[in-house]
Short mmCIF file of C-alpha atoms and ligand atoms in Angstrom, two decimals:
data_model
loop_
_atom_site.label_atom_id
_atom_site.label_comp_id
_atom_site.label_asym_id
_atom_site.label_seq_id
_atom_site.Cartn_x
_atom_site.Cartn_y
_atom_site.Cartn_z
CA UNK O 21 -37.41 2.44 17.99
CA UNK O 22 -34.16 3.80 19.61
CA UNK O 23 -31.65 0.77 21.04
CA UNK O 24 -30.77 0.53 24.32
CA UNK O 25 -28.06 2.83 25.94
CA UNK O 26 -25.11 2.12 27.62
CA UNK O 27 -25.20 5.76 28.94
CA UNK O 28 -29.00 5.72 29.40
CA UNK O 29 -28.74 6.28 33.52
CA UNK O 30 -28.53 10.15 32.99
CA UNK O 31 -31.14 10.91 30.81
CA UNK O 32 -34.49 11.68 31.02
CA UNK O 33 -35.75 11.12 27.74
CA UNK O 34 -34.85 8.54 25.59
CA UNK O 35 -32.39 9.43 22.43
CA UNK O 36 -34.76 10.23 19.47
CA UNK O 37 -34.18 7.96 16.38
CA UNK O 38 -33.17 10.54 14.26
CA UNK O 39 -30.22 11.14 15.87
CA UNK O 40 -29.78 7.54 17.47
CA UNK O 41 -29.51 6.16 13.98
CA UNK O 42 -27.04 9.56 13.00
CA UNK O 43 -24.67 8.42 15.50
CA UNK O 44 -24.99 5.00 14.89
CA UNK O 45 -21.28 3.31 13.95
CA UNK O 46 -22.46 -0.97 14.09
CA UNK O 47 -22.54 -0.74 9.99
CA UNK O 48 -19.16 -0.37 9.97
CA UNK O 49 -17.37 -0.80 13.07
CA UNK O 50 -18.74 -4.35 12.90
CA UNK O 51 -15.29 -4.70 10.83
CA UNK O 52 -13.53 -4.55 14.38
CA UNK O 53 -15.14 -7.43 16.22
CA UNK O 54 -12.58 -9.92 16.78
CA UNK O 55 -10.16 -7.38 17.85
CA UNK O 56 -13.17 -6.23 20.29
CA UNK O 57 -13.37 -9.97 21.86
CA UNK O 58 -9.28 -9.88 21.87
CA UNK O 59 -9.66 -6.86 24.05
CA UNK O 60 -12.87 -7.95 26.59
CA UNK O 61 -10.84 -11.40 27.05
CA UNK O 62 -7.36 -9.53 28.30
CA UNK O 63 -9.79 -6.96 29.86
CA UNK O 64 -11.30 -9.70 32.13
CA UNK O 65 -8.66 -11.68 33.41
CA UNK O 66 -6.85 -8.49 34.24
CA UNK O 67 -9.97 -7.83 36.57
CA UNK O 68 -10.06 -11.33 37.80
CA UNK O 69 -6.04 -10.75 38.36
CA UNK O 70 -6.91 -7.21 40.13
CA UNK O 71 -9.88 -8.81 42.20
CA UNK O 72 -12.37 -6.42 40.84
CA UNK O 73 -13.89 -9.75 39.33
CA UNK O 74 -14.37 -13.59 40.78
CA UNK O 75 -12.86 -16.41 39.01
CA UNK O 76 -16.55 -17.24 38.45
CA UNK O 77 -17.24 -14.13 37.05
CA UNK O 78 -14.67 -13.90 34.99
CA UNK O 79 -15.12 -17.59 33.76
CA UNK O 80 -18.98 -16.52 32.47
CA UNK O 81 -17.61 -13.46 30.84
CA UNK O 82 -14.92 -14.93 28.88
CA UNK O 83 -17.25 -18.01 27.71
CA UNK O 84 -19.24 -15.60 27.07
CA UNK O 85 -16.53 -14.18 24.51
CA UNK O 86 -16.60 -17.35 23.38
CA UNK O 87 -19.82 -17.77 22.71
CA UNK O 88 -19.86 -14.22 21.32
CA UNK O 89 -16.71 -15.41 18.66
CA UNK O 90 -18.82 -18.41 17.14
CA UNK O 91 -21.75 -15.91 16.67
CA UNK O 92 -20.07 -13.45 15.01
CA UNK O 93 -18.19 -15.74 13.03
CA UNK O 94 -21.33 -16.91 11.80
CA UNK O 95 -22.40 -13.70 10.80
CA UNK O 96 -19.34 -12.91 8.92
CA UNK O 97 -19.86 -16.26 7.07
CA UNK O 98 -23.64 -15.18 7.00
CA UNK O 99 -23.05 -11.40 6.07
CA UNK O 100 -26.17 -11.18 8.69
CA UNK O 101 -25.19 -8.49 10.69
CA UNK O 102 -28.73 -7.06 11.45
CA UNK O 103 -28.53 -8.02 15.02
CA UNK O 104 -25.21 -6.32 15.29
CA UNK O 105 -26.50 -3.26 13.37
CA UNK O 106 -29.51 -2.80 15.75
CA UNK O 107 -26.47 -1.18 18.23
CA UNK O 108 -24.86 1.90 18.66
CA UNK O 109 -21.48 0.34 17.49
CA UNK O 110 -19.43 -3.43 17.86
CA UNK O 111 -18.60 -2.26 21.90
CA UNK O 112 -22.16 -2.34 22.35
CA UNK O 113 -23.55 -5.13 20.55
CA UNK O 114 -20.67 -7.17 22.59
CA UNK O 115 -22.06 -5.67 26.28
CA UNK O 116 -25.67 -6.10 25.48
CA UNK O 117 -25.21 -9.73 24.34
CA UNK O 118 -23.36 -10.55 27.41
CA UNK O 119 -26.05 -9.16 29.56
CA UNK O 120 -28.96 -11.07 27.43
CA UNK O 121 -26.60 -14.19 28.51
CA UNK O 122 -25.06 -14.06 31.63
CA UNK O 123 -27.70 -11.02 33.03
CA UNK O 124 -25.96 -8.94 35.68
CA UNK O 125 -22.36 -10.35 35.43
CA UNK O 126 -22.11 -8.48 32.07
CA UNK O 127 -22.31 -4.73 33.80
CA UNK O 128 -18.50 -6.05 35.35
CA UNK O 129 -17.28 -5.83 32.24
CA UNK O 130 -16.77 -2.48 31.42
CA UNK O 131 -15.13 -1.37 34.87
CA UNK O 132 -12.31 1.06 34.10
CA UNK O 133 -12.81 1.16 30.69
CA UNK O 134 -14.06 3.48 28.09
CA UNK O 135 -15.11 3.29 24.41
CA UNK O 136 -12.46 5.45 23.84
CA UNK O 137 -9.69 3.61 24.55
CA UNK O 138 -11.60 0.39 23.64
CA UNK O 139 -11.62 1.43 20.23
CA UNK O 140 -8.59 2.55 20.11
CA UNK O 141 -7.02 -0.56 21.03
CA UNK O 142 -9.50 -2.68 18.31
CA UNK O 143 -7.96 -0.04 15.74
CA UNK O 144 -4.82 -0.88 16.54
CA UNK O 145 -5.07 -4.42 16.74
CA UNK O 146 -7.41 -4.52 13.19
CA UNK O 147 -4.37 -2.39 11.56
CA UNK O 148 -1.40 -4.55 12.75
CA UNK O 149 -3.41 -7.75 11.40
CA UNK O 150 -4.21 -5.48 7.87
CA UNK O 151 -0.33 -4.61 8.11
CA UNK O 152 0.93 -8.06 8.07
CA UNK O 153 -1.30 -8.98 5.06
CA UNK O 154 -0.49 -5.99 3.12
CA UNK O 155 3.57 -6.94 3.57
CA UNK O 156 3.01 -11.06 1.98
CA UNK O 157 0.62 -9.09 -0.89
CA UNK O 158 3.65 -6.84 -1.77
CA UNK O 159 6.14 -9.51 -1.28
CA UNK O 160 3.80 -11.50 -3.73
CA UNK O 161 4.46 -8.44 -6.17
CA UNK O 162 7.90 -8.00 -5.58
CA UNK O 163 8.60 -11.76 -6.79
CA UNK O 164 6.43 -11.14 -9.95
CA UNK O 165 8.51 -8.41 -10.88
CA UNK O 166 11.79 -10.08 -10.22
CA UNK O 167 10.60 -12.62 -12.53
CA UNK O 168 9.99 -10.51 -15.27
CA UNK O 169 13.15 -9.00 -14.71
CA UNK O 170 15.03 -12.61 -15.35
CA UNK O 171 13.33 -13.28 -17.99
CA UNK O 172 13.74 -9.54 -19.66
CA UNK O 173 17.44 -8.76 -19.00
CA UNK O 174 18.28 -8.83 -22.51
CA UNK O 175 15.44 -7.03 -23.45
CA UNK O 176 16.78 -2.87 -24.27
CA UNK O 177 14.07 -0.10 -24.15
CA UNK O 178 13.76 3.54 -23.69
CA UNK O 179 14.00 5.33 -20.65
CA UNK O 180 12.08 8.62 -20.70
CA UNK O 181 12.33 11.62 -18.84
CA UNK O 182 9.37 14.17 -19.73
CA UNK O 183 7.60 11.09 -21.71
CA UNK O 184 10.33 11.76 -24.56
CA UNK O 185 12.98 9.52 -25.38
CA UNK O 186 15.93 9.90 -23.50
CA UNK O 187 18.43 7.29 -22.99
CA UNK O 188 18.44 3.08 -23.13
CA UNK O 189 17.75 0.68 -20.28
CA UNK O 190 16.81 -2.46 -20.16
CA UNK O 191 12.88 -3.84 -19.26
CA UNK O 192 14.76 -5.95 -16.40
CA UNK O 193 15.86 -2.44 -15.06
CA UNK O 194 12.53 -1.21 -15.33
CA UNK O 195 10.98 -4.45 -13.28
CA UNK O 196 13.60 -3.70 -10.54
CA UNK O 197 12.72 -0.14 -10.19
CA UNK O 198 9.21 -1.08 -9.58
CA UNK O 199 10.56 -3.44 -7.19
CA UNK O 200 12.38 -1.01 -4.87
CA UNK O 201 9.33 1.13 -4.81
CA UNK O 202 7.53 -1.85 -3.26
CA UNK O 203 10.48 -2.27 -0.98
CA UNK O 204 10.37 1.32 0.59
CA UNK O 205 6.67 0.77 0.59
CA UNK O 206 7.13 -2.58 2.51
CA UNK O 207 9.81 -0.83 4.81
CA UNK O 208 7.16 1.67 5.73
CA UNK O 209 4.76 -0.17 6.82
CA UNK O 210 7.30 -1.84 8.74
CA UNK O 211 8.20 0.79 10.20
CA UNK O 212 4.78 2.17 11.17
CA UNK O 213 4.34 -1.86 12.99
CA UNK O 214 6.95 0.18 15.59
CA UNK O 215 4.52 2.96 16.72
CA UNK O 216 1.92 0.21 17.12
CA UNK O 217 3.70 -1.69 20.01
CA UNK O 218 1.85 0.27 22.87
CA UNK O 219 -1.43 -0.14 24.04
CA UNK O 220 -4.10 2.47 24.88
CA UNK O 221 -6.44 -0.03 26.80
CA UNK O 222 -6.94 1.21 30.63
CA UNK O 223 -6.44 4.93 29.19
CA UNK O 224 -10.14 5.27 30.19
CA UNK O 225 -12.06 8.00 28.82
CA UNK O 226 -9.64 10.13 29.04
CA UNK O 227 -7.82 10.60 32.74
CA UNK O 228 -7.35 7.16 33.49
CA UNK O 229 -9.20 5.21 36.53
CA UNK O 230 -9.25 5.20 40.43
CA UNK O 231 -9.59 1.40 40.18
CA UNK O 232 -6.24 -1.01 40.48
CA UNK O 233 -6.23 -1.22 36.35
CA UNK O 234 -3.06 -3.30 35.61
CA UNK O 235 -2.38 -1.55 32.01
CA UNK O 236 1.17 -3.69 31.77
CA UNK O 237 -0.92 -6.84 32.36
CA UNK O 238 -3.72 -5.78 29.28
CA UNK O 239 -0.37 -4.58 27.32
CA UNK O 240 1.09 -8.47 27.56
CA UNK O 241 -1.98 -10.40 27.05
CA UNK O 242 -2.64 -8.39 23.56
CA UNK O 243 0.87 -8.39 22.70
CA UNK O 244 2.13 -5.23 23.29
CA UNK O 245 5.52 -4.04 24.17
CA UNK O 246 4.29 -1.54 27.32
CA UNK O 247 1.30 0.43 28.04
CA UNK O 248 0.68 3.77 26.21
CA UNK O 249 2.13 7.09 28.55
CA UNK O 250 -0.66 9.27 28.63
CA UNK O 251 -4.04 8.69 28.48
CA UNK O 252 -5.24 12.76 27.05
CA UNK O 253 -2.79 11.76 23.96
CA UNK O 254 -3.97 8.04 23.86
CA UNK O 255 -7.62 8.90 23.68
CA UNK O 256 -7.25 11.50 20.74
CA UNK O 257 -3.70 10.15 19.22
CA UNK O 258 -4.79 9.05 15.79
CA UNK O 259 -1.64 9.64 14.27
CA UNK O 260 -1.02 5.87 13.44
CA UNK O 261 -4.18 6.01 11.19
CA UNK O 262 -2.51 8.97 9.43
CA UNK O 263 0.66 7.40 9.53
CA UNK O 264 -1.03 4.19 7.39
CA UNK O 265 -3.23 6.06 5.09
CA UNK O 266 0.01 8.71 3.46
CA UNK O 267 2.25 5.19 3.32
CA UNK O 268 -1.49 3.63 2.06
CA UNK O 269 -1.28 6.85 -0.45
CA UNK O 270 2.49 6.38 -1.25
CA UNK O 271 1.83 3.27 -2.54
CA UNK O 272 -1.15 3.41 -4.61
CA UNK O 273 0.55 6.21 -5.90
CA UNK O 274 3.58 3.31 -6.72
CA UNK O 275 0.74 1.15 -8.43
CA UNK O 276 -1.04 4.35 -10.17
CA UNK O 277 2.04 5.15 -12.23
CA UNK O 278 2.85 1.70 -12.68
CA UNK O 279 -0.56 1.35 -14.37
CA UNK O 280 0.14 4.56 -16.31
CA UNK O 281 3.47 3.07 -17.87
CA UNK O 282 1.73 -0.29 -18.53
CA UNK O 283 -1.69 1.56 -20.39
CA UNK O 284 0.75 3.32 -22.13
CA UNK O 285 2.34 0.75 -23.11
CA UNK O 286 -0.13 -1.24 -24.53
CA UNK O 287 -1.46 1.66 -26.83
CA UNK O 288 -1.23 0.90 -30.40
CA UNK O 289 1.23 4.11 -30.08
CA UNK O 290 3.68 2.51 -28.06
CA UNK O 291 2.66 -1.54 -28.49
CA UNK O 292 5.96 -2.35 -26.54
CA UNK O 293 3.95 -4.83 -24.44
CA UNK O 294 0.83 -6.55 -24.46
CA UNK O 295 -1.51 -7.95 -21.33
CA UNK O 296 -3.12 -11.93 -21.64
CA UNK O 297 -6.24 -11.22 -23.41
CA UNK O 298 -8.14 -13.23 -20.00
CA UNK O 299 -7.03 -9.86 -18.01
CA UNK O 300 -8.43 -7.18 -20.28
CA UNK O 301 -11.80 -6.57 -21.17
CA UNK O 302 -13.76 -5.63 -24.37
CA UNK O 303 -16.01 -2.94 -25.35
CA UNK O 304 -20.27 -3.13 -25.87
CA UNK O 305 -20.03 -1.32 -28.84
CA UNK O 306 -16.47 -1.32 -30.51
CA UNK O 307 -15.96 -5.07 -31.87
CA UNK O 308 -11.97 -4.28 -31.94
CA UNK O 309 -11.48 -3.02 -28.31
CA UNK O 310 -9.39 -4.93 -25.82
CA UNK O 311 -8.95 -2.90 -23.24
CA UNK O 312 -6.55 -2.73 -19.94
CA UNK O 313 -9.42 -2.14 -17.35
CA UNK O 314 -8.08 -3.30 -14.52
CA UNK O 315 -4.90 -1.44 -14.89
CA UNK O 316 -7.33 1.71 -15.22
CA UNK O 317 -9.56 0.92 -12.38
CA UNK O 318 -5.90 0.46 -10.10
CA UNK O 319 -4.74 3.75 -10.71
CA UNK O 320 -8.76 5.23 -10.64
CA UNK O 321 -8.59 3.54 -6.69
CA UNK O 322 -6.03 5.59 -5.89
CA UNK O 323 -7.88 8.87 -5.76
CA UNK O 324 -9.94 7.18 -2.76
CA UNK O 325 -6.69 6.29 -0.91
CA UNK O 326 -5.48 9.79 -1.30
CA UNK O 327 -8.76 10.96 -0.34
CA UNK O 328 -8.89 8.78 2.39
CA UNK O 329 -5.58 10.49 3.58
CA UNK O 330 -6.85 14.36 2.89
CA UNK O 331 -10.36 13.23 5.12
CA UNK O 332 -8.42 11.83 7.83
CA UNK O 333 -6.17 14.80 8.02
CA UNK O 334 -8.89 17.57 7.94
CA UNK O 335 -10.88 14.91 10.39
CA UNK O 336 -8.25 15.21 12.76
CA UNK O 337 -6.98 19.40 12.14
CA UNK O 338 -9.63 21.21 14.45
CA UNK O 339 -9.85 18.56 17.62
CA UNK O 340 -9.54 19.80 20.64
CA UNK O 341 -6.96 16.96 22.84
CA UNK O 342 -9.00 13.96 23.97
CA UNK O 343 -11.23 11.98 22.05
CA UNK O 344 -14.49 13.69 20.25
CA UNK O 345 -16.90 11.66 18.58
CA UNK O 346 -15.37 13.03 15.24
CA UNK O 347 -12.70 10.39 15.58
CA UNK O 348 -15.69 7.61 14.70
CA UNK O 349 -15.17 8.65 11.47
CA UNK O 350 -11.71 7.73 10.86
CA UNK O 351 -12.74 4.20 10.68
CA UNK O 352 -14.56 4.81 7.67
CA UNK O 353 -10.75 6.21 5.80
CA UNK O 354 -8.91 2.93 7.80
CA UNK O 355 -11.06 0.58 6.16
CA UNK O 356 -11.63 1.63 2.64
CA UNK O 357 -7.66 2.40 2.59
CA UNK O 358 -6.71 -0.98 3.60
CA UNK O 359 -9.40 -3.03 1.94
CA UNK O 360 -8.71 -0.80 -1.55
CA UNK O 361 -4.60 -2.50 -0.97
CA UNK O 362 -5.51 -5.69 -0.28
CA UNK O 363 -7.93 -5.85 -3.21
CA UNK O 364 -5.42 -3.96 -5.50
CA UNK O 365 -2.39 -6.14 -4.91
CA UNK O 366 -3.33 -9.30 -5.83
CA UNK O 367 -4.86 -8.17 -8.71
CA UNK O 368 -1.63 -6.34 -9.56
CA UNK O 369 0.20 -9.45 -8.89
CA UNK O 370 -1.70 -11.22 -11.33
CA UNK O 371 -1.63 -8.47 -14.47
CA UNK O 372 2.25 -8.51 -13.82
CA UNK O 373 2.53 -12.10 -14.53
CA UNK O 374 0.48 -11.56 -18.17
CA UNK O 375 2.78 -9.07 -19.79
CA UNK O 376 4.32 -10.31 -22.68
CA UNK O 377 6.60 -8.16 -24.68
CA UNK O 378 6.42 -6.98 -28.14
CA UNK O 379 9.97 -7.59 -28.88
CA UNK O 380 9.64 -5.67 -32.91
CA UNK O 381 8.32 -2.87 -31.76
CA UNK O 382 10.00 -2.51 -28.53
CA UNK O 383 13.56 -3.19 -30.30
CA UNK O 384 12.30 -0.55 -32.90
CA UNK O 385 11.96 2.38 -30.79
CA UNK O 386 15.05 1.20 -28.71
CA UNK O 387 16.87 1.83 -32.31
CA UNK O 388 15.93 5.31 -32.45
CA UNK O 389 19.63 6.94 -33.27
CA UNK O 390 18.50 9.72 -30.22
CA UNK O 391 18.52 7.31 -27.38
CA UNK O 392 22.80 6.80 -27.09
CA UNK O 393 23.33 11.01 -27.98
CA UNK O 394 24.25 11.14 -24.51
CA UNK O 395 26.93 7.94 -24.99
CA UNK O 396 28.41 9.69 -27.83
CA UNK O 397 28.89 12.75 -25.71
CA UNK O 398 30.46 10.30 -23.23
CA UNK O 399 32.49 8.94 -26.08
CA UNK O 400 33.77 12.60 -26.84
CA UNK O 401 34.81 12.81 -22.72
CA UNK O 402 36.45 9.62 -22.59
CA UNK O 403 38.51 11.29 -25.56
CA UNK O 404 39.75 14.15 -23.45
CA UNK O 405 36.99 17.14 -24.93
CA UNK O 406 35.35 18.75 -22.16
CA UNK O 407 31.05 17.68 -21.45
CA UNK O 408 29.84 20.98 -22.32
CA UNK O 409 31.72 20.99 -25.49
CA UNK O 410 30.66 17.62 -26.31
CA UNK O 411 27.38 18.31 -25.54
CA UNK O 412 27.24 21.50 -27.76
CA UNK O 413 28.91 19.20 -30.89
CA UNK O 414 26.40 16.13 -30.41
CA UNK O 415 23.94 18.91 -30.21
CA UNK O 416 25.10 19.96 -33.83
CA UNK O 417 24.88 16.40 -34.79
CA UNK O 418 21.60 15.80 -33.93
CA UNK O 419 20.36 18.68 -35.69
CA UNK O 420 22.24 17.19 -38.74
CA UNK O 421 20.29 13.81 -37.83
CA UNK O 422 16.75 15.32 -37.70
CA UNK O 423 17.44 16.63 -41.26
CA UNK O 424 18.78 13.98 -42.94
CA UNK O 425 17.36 11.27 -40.86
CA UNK O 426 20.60 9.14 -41.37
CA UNK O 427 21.16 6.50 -38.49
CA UNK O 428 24.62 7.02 -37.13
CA UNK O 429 25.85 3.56 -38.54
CA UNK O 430 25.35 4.78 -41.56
CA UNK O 431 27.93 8.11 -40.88
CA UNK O 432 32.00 7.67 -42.25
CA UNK O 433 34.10 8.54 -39.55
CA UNK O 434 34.94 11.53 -41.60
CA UNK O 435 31.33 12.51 -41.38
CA UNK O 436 31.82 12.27 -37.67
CA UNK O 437 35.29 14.07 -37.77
CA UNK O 438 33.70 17.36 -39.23
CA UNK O 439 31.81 17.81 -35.77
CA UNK O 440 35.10 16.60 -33.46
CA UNK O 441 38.60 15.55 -34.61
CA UNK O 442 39.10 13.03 -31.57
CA UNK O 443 36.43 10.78 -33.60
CA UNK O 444 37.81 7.31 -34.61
CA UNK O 445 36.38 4.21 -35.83
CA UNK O 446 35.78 3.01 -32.28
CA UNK O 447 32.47 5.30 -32.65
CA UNK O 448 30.47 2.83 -34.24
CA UNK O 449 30.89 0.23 -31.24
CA UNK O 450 29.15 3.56 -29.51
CA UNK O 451 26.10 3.89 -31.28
CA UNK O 452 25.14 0.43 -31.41
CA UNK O 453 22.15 0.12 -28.75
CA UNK O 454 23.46 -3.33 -27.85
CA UNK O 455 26.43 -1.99 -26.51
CA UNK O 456 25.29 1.13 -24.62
CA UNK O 457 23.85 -0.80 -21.57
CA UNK O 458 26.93 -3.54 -21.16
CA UNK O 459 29.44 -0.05 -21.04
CA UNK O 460 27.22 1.32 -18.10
CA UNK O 461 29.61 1.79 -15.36
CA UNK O 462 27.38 3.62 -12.49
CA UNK O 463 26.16 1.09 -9.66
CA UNK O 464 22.27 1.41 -9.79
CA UNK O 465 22.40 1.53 -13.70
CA UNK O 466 21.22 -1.07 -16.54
CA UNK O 467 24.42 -2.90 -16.66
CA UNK O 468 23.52 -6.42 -17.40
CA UNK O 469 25.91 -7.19 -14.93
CA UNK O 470 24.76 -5.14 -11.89
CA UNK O 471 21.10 -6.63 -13.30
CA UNK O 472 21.97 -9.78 -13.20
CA UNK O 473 23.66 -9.97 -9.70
CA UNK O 474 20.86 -7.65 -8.23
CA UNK O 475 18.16 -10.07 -9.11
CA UNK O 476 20.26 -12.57 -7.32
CA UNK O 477 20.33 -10.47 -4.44
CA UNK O 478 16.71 -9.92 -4.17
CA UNK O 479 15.86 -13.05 -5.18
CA UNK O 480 17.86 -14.43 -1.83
CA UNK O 481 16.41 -11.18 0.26
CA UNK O 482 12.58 -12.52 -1.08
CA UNK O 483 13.14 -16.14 0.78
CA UNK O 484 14.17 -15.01 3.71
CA UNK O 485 11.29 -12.14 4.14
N1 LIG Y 502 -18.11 4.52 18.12
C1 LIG Y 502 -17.11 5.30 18.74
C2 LIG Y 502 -15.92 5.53 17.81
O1 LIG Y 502 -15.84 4.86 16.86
C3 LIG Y 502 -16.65 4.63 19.98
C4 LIG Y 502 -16.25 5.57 21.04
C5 LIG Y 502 -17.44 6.33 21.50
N2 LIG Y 502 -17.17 7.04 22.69
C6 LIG Y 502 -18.03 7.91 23.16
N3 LIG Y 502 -17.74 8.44 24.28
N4 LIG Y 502 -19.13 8.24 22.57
O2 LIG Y 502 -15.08 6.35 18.02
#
């Protein structure tokens, strides 16, 4: 059997249920209803305020709401939502069970408005909730990471461009690059909260109303900065959801390559670090296996968020302006996105907080004579011999070093003094891999010193955020 209508007045027949339960949007729109109430309840005083509703009508509508919030609530504690699912979508269910109430007071409630900017405004109202969660989740992250980075300053590994060896860091610098990826990620979203400050209700279906609609009062009650401009962009502007899902897809792609590093990492090939055996998980048929699933399944999400983005995009590419009942779609790409993020992050968190370090293996490969080439070059500069010269003698050296395989501590200086006469004793301070980072000069490079006052930085920034 097909539900009742709330366009039902100008058809003849009633919608067949193949197509009624096609169109349908309750399964999931359901996800909205709170931010449907929040819009009814600034809805109805404003037409109490505009007289297009008595204070007694208005009084039975919003208890109504009330009513409506405690029975919802209870489904969500429930997960009973077939009542709900037996309408079109939320908008519905809300109208309907009003009317079952109240009876005829409930067809006041929709004057001057339209699904379309109805659900526009819940959208809006769901994200900016979802964006405020999202920014304590990464903060959560963030202060993982800066307490790995305290704890590992003095810990040196290889940096690699290309996945090869290239020069020496410290694991505290890697923590703290993670961190500022978070940061532009949180400064994103932050900024997206900024194109969420106007509010589409009282756009209509698409041109607006006749009737006195006071879209400034609406704007206030729901906490918006001002009313939308123009209700043909309103109704079909979904540029906010696209907005979300490429910053959504930015930073999954942050916590995919994070993953990739730390699975990496924890290969017998690298064994730099290694995850608390409570966060991995085993295998059905290998007896040895501990594996990092959860970092896998993180970066494996991510191909959803970026699909999410791709859908939404080619959702949105052929529109014509105003709203088309395409758009009921996008909901689908807004919640997976956000619920993938919020389910990601704390799980990130946690993994974050169970790496422990390897400290023979990872001070192993950080003694590979390769990784301070590049500081011997420097050592050549600082002598007066121009870089590409340097370069082209440490180049020569190097293919002495894969020959012989003979660390440089292990050079005379006269070995050293056949490549470049400006080569003194002060060399050997060079290649020691202890030394490299505490002689970075560059701000934004491992120097223990820029490490150590950074984390105090961000440590301070993290209270106050
Ligand atoms: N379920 C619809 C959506 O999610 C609500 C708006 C429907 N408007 C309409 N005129 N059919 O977009």
């Amino acid at each position: 059997m097909t539900t009742q209508k709330l366009w039902a007045g100008r058809f003849q027949n009633p919608l067949e249920e193949i197509i009624d339960n096609f169109t349908r949007s309750s399964s999931f729109d359901r996800k909205l209803w709170r931010y449907d109430l929040q819009g009814s309840c600034a809805h109805v005083l404003m037409l109490e305020q505009q007289g297009l509703l008595t204070h007694h009508e208005a009084e039975q509508l919003l208890q109504g709401i009330s009513f409506l919030h405690k029975e919802l609530t209870r489904c969500e504690t429930d997960n009973d939502w077939k009542e709900v699912e037996r309408q079109e979508d939320i908008h519905s269910y809300v109208e309907f069970k009003l009317k079952e109430m109240f009876g005829p007071v409930a067809d006041k409630l929709h004057t001057g408005r339209s699904r379309n900017d109805q659900v526009a405004v819940d959208t809006v109202l769901y994200l900016r909730d979802q964006l405020r969660l999202m920014d304590w989740r990464l903060r959560d992250v963030q202060r993982a990471l800066i307490k790995l980075a305290d704890r590992d300053i003095a810990i040196t590994i290889p940096a690699y461009t290309h996945l090869q060896r290239a020069q020496l860091v410290s694991l505290a610098h890697y923590w703290l690059a993670l961190y500022e990826m978070f940061q532009r990620d949180r400064l994103r979203l932050k900024d997206l909260e900024k194109r969420l400050q106007l509010s589409p209700l009282g756009s209509g279906a698409v041109a607006g109303s006749t009737l006195p609609i006071d879209r400034k009062f609406t704007a206030k009650v729901l906490g918006f900065r001002a009313p939308t401009a123009n209700s043909i962009d309103t109704v079909g502007d979904r540029d906010w959801l696209l907005e979300f899902l490429g910053n959504g897809a930015i930073l999954m792609t942050h916590v995919s390559r994070l993953c990739e590093d730390l699975i990496l990492w924890c290969s017998s090939e690298f064994n730099f670090i290694q995850l608390e055996d409570s966060l991995c998980t085993g295998s059905s048929l290998m007896p040895h296996k501990k594996n990092p699933d959860a970092l896998e399944l993180m970066r494996g999400k991510t191909a959803g968020v970026v699909g999410n983005l791709m859908s939404a995009l080619t959702l949105m590419k052929g529109l014509p302006s105003g709203y088309s009942r395409d758009m009921q779609e996008d909901k689908l790409f807004l919640f997976q996105t956000a619920e993938t993020l919020l389910g990601v992050l704390p799980v990130l968190e946690r993994v974050i907080q169970g790496v422990s370090v390897n400290r023979e293996d990872v001070n192993a490969a950080a003694a590979d004579p390769l990784l301070v080439a590049t500081d011997i070059a420097e050592y050549l500069v600082s002598n007066g011999v121009a870089f590409r010269e340097a370069h082209a003698v440490v180049g020569r050296m190097v293919q002495e070093y894969l020959k012989t395989r003979k660390p440089w501590r292990e050079w005379t200086v006269e070995a050293f003094q056949a490549y470049h006469p400006v080569f003194r004793e002060s060399v050997f301070e060079i290649v020691n891999p202890d030394s490299s980072l505490r002689r970075k000069k560059t701000l934004g490079s491992p120097n223990p010193d820029f490490i150590r006052q950074k984390i105090k930085e961000l440590d301070e920034e993290l209270q106050e955020s």
